[in-house]
Short mmCIF file of C-alpha atoms and ligand atoms in Angstrom, two decimals:
data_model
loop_
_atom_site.label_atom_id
_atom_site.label_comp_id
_atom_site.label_asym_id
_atom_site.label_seq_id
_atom_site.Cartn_x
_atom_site.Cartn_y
_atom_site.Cartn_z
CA UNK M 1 85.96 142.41 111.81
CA UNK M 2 87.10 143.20 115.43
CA UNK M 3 84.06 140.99 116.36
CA UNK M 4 85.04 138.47 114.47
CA UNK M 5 88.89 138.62 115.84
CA UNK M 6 87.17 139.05 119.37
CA UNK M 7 85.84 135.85 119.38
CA UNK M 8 88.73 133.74 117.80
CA UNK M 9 90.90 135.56 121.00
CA UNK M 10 87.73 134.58 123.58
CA UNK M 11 87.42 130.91 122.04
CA UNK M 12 91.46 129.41 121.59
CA UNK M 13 91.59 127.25 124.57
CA UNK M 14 88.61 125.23 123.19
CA UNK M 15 89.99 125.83 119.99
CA UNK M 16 93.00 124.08 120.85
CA UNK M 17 91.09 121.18 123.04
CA UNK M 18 89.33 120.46 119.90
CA UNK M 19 92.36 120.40 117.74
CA UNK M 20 94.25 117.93 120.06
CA UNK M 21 90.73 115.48 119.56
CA UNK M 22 91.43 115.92 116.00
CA UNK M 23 95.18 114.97 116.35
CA UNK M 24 94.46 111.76 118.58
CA UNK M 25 93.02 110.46 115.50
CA UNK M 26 95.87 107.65 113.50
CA UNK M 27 94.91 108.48 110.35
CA UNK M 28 98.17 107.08 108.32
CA UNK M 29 97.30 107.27 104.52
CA UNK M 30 100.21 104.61 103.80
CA UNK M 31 99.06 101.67 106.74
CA UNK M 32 95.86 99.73 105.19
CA UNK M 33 95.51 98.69 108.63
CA UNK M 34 94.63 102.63 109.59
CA UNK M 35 91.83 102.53 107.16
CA UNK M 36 88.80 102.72 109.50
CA UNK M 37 90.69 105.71 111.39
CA UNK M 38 90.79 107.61 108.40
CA UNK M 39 86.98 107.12 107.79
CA UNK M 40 86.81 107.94 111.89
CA UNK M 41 88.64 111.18 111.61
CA UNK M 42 87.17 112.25 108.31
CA UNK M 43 83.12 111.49 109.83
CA UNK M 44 84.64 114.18 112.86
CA UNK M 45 85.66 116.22 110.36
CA UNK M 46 82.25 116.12 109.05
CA UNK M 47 80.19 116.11 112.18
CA UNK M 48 82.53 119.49 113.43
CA UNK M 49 81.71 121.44 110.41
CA UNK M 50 78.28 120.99 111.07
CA UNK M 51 78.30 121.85 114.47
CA UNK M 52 80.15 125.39 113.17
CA UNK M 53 77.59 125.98 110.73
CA UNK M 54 78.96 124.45 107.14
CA UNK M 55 77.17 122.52 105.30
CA UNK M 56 79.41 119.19 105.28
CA UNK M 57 79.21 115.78 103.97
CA UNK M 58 81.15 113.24 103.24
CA UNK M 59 81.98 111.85 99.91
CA UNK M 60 83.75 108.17 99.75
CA UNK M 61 85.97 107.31 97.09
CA UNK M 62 87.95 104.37 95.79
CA UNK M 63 90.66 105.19 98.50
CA UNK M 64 89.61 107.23 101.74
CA UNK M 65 86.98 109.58 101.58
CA UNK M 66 86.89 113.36 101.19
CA UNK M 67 85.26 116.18 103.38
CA UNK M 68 83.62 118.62 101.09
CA UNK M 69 82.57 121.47 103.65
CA UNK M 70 80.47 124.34 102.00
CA UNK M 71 79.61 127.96 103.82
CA UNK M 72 75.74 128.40 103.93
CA UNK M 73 74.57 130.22 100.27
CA UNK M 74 71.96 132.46 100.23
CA UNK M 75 69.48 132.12 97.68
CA UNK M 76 69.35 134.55 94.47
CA UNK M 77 71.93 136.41 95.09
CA UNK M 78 74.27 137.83 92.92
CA UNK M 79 77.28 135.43 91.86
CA UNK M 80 79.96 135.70 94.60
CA UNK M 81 83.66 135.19 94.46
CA UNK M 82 83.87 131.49 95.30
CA UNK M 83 87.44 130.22 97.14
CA UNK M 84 88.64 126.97 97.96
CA UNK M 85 90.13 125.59 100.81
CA UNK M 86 92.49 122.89 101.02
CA UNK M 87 93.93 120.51 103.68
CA UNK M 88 94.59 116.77 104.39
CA UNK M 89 93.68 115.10 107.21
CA UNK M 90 95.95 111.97 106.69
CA UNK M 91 99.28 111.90 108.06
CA UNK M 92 102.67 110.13 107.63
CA UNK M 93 103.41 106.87 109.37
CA UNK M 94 104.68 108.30 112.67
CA UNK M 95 107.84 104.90 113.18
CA UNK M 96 110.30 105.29 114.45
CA UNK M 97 107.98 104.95 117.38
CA UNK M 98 110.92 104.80 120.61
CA UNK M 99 112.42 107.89 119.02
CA UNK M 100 109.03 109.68 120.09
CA UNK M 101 109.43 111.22 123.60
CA UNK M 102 105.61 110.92 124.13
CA UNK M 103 102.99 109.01 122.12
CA UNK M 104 102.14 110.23 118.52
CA UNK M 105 98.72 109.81 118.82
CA UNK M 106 98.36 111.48 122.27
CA UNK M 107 98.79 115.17 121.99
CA UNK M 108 100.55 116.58 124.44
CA UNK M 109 100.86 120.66 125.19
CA UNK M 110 104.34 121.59 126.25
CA UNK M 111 105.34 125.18 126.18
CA UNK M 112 103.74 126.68 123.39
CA UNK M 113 102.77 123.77 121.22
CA UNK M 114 101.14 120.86 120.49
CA UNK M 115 103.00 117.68 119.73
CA UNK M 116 101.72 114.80 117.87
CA UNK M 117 101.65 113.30 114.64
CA UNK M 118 100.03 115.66 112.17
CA UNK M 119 100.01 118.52 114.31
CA UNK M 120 101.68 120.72 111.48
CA UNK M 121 101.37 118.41 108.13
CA UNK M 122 98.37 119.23 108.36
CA UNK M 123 95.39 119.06 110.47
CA UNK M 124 96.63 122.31 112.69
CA UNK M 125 97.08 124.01 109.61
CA UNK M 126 93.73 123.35 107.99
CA UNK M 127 92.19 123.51 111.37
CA UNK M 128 92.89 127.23 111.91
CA UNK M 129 91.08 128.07 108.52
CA UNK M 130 88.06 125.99 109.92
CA UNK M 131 88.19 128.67 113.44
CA UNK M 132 88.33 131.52 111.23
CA UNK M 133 84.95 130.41 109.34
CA UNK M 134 83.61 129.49 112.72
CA UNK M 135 84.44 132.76 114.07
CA UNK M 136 82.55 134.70 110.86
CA UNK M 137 79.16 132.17 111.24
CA UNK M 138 79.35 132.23 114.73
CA UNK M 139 78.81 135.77 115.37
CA UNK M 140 76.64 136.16 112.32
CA UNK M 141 79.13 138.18 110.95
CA UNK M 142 78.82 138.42 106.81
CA UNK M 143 81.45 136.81 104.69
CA UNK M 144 81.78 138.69 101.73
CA UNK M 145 82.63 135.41 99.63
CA UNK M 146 81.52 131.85 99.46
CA UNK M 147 84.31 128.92 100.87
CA UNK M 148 83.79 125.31 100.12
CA UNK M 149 86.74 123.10 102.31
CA UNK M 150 88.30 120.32 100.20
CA UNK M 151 89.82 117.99 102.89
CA UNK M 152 91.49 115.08 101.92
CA UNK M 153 93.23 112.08 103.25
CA UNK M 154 95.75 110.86 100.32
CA UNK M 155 97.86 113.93 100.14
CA UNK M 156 100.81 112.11 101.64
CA UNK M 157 100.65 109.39 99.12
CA UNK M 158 99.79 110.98 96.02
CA UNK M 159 96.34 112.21 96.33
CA UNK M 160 94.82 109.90 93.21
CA UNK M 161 91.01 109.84 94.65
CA UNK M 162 91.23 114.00 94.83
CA UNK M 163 92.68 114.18 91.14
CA UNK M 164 89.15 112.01 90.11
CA UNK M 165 86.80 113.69 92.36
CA UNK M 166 88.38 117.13 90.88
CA UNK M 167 87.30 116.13 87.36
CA UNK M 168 83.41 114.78 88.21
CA UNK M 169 83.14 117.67 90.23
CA UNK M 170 84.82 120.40 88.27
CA UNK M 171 81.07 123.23 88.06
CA UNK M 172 80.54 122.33 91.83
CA UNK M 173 84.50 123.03 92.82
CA UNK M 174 85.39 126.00 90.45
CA UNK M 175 86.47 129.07 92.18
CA UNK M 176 88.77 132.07 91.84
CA UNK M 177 91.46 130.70 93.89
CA UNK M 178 92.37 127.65 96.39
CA UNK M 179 93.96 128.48 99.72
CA UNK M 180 96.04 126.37 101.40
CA UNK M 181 98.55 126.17 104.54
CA UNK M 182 100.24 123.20 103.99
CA UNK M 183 103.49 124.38 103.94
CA UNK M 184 106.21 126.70 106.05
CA UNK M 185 106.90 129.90 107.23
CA UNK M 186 110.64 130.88 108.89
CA UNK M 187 109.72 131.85 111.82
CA UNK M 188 106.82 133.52 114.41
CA UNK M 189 107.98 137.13 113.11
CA UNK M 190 108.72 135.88 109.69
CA UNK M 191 105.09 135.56 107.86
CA UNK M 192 105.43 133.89 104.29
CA UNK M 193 103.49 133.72 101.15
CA UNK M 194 105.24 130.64 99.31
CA UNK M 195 105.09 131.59 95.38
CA UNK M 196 106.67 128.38 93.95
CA UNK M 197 107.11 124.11 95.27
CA UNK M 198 109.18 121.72 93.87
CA UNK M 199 107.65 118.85 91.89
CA UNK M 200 109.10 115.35 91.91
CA UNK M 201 109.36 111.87 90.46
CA UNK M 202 109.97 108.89 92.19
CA UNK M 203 110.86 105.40 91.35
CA UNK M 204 112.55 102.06 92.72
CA UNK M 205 115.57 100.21 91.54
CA UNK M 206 116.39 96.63 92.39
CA UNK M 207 120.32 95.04 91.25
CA UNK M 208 119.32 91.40 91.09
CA UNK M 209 122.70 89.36 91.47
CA UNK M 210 122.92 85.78 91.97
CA UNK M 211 119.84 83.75 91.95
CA UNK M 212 120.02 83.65 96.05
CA UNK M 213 122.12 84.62 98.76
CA UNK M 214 125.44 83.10 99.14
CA UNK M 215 128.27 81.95 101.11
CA UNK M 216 130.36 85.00 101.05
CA UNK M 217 133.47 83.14 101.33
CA UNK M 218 133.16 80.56 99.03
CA UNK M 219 131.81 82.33 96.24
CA UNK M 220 132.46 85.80 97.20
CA UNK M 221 134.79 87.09 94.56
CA UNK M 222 133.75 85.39 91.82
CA UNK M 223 130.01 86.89 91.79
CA UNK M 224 128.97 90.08 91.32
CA UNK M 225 128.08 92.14 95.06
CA UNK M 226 124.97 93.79 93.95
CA UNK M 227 124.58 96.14 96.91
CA UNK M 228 128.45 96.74 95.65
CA UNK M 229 127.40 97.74 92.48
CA UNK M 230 124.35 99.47 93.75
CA UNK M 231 126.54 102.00 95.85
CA UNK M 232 129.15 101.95 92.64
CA UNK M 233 125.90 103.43 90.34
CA UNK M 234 124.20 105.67 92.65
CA UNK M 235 127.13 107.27 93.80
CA UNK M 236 128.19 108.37 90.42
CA UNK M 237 125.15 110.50 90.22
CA UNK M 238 126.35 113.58 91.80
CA UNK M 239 129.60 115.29 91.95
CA UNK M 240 131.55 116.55 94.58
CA UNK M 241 130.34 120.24 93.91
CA UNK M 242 126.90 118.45 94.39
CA UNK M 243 125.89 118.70 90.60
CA UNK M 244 123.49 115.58 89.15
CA UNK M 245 125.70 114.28 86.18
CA UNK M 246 122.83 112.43 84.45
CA UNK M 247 122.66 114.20 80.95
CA UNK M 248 119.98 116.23 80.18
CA UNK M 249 118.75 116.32 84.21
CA UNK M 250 118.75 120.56 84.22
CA UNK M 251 117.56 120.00 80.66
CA UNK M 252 114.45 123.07 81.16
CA UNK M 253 115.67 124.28 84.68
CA UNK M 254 114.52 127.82 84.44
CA UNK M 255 117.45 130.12 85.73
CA UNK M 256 117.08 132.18 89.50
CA UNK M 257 116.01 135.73 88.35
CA UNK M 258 118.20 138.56 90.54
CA UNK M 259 114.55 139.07 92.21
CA UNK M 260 114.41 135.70 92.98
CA UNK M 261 117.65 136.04 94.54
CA UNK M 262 117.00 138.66 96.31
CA UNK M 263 113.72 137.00 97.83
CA UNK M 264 115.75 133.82 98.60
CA UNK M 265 118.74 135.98 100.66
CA UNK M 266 116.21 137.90 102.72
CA UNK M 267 115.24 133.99 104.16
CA UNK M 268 116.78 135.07 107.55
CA UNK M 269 117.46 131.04 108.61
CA UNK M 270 121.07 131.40 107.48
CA UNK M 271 123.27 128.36 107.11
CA UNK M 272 124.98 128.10 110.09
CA UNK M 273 121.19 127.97 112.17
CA UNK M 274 120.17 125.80 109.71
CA UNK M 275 123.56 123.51 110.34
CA UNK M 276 122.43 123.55 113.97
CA UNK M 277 118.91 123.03 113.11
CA UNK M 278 119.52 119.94 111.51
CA UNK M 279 122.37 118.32 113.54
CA UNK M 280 124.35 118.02 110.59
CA UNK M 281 128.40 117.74 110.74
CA UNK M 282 129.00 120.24 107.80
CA UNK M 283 125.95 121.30 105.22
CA UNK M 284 126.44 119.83 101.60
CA UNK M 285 125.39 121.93 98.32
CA UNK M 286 125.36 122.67 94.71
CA UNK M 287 128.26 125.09 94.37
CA UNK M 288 127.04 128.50 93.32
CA UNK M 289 124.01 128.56 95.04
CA UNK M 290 122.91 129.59 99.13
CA UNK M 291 121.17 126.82 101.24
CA UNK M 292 117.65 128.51 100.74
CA UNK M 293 118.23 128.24 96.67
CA UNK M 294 119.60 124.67 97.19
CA UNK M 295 116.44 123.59 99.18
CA UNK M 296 113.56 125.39 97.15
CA UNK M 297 114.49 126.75 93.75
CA UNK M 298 117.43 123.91 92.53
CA UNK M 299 116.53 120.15 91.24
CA UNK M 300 118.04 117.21 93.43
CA UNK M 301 118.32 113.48 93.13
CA UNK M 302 117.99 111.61 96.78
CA UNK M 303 117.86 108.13 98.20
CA UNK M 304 115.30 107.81 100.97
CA UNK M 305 115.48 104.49 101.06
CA UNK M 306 118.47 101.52 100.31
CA UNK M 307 118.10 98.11 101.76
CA UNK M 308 119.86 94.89 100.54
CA UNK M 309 121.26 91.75 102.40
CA UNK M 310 120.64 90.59 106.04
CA UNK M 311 119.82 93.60 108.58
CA UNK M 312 119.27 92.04 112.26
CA UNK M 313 121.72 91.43 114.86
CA UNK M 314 125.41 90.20 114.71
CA UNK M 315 127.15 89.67 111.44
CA UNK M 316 125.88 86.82 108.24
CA UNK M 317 128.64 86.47 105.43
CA UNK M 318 126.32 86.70 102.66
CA UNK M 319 126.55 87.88 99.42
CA UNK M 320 123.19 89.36 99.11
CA UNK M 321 120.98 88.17 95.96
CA UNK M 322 119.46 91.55 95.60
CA UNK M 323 120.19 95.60 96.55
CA UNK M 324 117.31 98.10 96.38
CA UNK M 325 116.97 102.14 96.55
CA UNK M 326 113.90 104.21 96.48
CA UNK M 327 114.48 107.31 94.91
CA UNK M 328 112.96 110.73 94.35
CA UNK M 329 114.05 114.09 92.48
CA UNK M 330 112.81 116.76 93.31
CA UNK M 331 111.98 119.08 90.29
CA UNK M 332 111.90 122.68 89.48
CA UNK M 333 110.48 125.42 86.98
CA UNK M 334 110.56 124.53 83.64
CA UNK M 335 111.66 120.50 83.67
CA UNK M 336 109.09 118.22 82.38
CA UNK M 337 108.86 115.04 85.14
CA UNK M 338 108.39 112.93 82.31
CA UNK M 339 111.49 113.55 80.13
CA UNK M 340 113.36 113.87 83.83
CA UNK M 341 112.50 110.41 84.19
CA UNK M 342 113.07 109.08 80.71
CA UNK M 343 116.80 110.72 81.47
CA UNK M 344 116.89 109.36 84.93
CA UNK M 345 115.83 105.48 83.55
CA UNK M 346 118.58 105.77 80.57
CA UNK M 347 121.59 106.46 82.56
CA UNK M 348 120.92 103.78 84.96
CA UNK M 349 120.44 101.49 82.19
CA UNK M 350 123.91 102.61 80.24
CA UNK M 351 125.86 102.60 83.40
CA UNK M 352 124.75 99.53 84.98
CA UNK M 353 127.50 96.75 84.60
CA UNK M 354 126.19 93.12 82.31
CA UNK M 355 127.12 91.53 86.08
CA UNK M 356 123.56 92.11 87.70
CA UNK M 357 119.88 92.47 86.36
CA UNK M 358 118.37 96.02 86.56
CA UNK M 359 115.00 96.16 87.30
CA UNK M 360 113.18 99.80 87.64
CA UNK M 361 109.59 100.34 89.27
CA UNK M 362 108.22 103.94 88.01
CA UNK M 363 106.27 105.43 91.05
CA UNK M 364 104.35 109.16 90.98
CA UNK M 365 105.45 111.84 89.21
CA UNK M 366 103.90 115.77 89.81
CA UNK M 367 106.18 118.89 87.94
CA UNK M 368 106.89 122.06 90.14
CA UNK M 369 103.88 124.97 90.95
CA UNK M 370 104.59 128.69 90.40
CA UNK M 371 102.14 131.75 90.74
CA UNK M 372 102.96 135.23 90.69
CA UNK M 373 104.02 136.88 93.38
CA UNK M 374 102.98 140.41 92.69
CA UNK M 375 99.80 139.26 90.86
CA UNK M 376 96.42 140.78 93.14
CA UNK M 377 95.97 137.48 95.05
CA UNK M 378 99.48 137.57 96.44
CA UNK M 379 99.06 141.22 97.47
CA UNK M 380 95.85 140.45 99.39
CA UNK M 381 97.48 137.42 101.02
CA UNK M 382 100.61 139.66 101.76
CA UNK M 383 98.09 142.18 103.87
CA UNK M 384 96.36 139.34 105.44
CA UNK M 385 99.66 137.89 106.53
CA UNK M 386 100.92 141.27 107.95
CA UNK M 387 97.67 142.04 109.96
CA UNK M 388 97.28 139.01 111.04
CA UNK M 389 100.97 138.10 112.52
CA UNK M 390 102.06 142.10 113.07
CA UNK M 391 105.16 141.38 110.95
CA UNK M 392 106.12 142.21 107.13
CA UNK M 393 105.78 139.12 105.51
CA UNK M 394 108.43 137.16 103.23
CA UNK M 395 108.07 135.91 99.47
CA UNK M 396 109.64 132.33 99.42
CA UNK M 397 109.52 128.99 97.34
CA UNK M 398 109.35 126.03 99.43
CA UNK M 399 111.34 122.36 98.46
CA UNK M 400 108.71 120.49 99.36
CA UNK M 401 105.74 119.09 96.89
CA UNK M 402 102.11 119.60 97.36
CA UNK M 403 100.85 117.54 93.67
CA UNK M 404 97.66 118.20 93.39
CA UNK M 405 97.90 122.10 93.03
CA UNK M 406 98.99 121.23 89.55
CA UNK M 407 95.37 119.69 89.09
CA UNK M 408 93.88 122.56 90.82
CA UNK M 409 95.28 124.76 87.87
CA UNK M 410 94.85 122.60 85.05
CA UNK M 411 91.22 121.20 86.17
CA UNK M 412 89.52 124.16 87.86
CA UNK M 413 91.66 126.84 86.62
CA UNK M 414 92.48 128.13 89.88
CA UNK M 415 95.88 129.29 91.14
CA UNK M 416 96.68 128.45 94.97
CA UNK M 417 97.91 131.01 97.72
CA UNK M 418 100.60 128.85 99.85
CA UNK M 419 99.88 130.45 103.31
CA UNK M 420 101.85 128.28 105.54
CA UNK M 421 102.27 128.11 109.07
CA UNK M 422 104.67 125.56 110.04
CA UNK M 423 107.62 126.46 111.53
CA UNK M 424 111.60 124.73 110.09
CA UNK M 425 111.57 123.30 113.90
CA UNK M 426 108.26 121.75 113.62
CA UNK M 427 109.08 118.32 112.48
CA UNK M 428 107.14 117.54 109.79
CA UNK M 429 107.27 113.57 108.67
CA UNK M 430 110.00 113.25 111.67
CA UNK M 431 109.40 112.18 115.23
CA UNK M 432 108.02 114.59 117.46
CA UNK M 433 105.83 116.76 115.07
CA UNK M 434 105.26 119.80 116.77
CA UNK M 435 103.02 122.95 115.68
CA UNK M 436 103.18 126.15 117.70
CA UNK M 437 99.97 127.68 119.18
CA UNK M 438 101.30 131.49 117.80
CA UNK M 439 101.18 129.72 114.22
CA UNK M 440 97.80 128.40 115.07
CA UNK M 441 96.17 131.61 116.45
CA UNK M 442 98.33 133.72 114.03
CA UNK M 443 96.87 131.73 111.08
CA UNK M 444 93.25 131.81 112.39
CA UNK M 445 93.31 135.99 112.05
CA UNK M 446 95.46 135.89 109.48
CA UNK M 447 92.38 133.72 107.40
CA UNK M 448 89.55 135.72 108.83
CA UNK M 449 91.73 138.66 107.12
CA UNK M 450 92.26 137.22 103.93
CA UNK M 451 88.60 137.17 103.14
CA UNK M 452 88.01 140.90 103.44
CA UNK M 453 91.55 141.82 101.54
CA UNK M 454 90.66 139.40 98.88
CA UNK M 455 86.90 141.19 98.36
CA UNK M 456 87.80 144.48 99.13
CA UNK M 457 84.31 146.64 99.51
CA UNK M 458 82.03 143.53 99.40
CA UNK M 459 80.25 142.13 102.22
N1 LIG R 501 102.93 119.55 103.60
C1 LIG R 501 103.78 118.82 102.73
C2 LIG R 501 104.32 119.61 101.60
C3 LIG R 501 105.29 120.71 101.95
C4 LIG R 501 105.92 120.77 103.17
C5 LIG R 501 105.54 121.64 101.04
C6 LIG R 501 106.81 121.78 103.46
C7 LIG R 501 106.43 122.64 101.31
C8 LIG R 501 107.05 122.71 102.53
C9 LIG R 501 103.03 117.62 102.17
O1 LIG R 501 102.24 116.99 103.13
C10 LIG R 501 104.05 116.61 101.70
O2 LIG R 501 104.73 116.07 102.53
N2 LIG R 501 104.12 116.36 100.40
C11 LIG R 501 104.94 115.32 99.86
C12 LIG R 501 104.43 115.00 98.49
C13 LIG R 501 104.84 113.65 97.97
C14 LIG R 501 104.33 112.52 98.82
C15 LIG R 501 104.34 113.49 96.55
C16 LIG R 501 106.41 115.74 99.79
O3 LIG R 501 106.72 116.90 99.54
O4 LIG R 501 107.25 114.87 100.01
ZN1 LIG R 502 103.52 115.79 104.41
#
């Protein structure tokens, strides 16, 4: 092992040079325009786990292709524990491009990090499982399990071509667990094995009004406003103690156990860091529960998106024709995204007033993910963590979504170990994505680790 960690130590500045040629790639899942740097970045991919010593190929798909990345087998041998890796290599459109204080695409190494689009969501992240692997076939050292790397680039918009490729390649792909650091830990001394994510649903609603904008003084009045009635409907749908009054929303909403609870208080970003973190006037909750439960372990309903009437310069006294909001809820243990929805859809449709046309667009849907955190996987992960970043790691759920771990379960059977290494600072889908080079050595042991706690006595 101490070879092994030898050489990661000996080998991080190229590690890191290599990483930032990874990052200058623009591969933005949601831009068709970006679709040749997607196949770009994922043929690197490729070519770089060759030159470690995988055997790599990749495999194209309706949408953009996947890098399936296999450790060498040796022949008649004795079935080995088989894990999965999993990372994305696309990345969220990086706009608002002036609010970027250096290019997205052009890493750039300030202190101890790397900024650029992707850095942490989640080609760092995957990257430092690809070092570790490197570090084991480099110096010949024996792995005592076999890894295949999944890497995909439609996680940020729904991962459809990975959900098909799971199902024709289910005997090739199935393995006793999939490991993954896609998601966060609370800081460099703060380690974190995330047990649970939030699912989600996500839709689009469009108030048609009058047939076309109008003059908003000669007819304004007598028409319906629908961007008025848009703010009337949405804003109905939470409280002031920050409660969703749809019926039936928490229909299923599994309650916080006092473990749970405990888990969620030892989060040490407490709410006044996190006020400052987020350059937010006050924070805003659902009464009865901390920050930490609010953001991972409680449902929500948000607008990301509401657009209606004329948005350039200087004034226009329109009444708009249309108002539209894109919406997502995020879900938790036990709700079903499907009856969610069906919940979601009928309250919009009672409450919306005969004075404007509602017209719903359903978009993807995923429930929540939950594995045990006591079970032996999460034990082994727990060492590996603690070796690896000298700290006693934390048991948290995360808010965010990762959708395909669902299929990982139901498909191949396998649970995933969230071993994530972005830090709250770090942000993810925001401008100036930053990952820290502690996260990205830190998570290189803390994989090369996780192989020998998860086979304990084989090599
Ligand atoms: N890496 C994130 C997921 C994540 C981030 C989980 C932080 C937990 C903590 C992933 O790339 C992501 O952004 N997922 C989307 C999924 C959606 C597009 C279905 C999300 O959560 O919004
Ligand atoms: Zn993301």
């Amino acid at each position: 092992m101490q070879v092994v960690l030898n050489y990661l130590k000996q080998n991080q500045a190229r590690a890191v040079a290599e990483l930032c040629e990874l990052l200058r790639f623009p591969s933005v899942s949601a831009q068709p325009q970006h679709k040749p740097d997607l196949r770009a970045c994922a043929q690197w991919l490729v070519k770089h786990c060759r030159q470690i010593g995988l055997e790599a190929k990749l495999c194209p798909t309706a949408g953009h292709p996947i890098v399936l990345a296999k450790t060498p087998r040796s022949k008649g041998q004795r079935r080995r524990p088989h894990y999965m890796v999993y990372g994305h290599y696309d990345v969220q459109p990086p706009e608002p491009l002036d609010l970027w204080h250096t290019p997205p695409f052009e890493p750039r190494i300030e202190g101890r990090s790397v900024y650029a689009r992707g850095s942490t969501d989640n080609k760092g992240q995957f990257f430092a499982h690809l070092k570790a692997v490197e570090a084991y076939l480099q110096t010949g050292t024996p792995l005592p399990c076999d890894l295949t790397f999944v890497l995909e680039g439609e996680e940020e918009v729904g991962s459809k071509s990975l959900s098909h490729f799971l199902k024709t390649h289910r005997r090739e792909l199935a393995c006793d667990a999939v490991v993954i650091s896609d998601t966060g830990m609370p800081g460099l001394k703060y380690p974190a094995l995330t047990y649970a994510l939030r699912g989600i649903i996500a839709f689009e609603i469009t108030l048609h009004g009058p047939e076309r904008d109008l003059h908003s003084g000669v007819f304004g009045g007598a028409v319906e406003n629908p961007a008025m009635a848009l703010a009337r409907l949405l804003a109905g749908v939470r409280d002031d103690r920050g409660r969703i009054t749809i019926p039936g929303f928490y229909d299923g909403v599994a309650p916080l156990s006092r473990f749970e609870r405990a888990q969620a208080a030892r989060y040490p970003l407490k709410e006044a860091q996190l006020k400052k973190l987020l350059g937010a006037p006050e924070l805003f909750g659902e009464r009865g529960f901390t920050a930490t439960e609010q953001r991972s372990a409680r449902p929500t309903f948000e607008i990301n998106g509401l657009t209606s009437g004329y948005q350039g310069e200087g004034s226009k006294t329109i009444v708009p024709a249309w108002a539209r909001a894109k919406i997502t809820c995020r879900l938790v243990p036990d709700q079903s995204p499907e009856q969610v929805r069906r919940a979601v859809l009928a309250h919009l449709k009672k409450i919306c007033p005969p004075t404007v046309r509602l017209e719903i667009e359903a978009g993807h849907g995923a429930e929540a993910y939950q594995v045990s955190p006591t079970g032996p996987l999460a034990q082994a992960s727990l060492r590996a963590l603690k070796k690896a970043f000298g700290a006693e790691p934390i048991l948290m759920r995360e808010g965010g979504s990762i959708p395909i771990v669902n299929q990982f379960k139901k498909i191949l059977g396998a649970d995933s170990l969230l071993l994530g290494l972005g830090l709250p600072d770090d942000n993810a889908h925001s401008p100036n994505e930053k990952f820290h080079l502690d996260c990205f050595a830190g998570g290189q042991r803390m994989s090369a680790y996780l192989w020998q706690e998860l086979n304990p006595g084989l090599d």
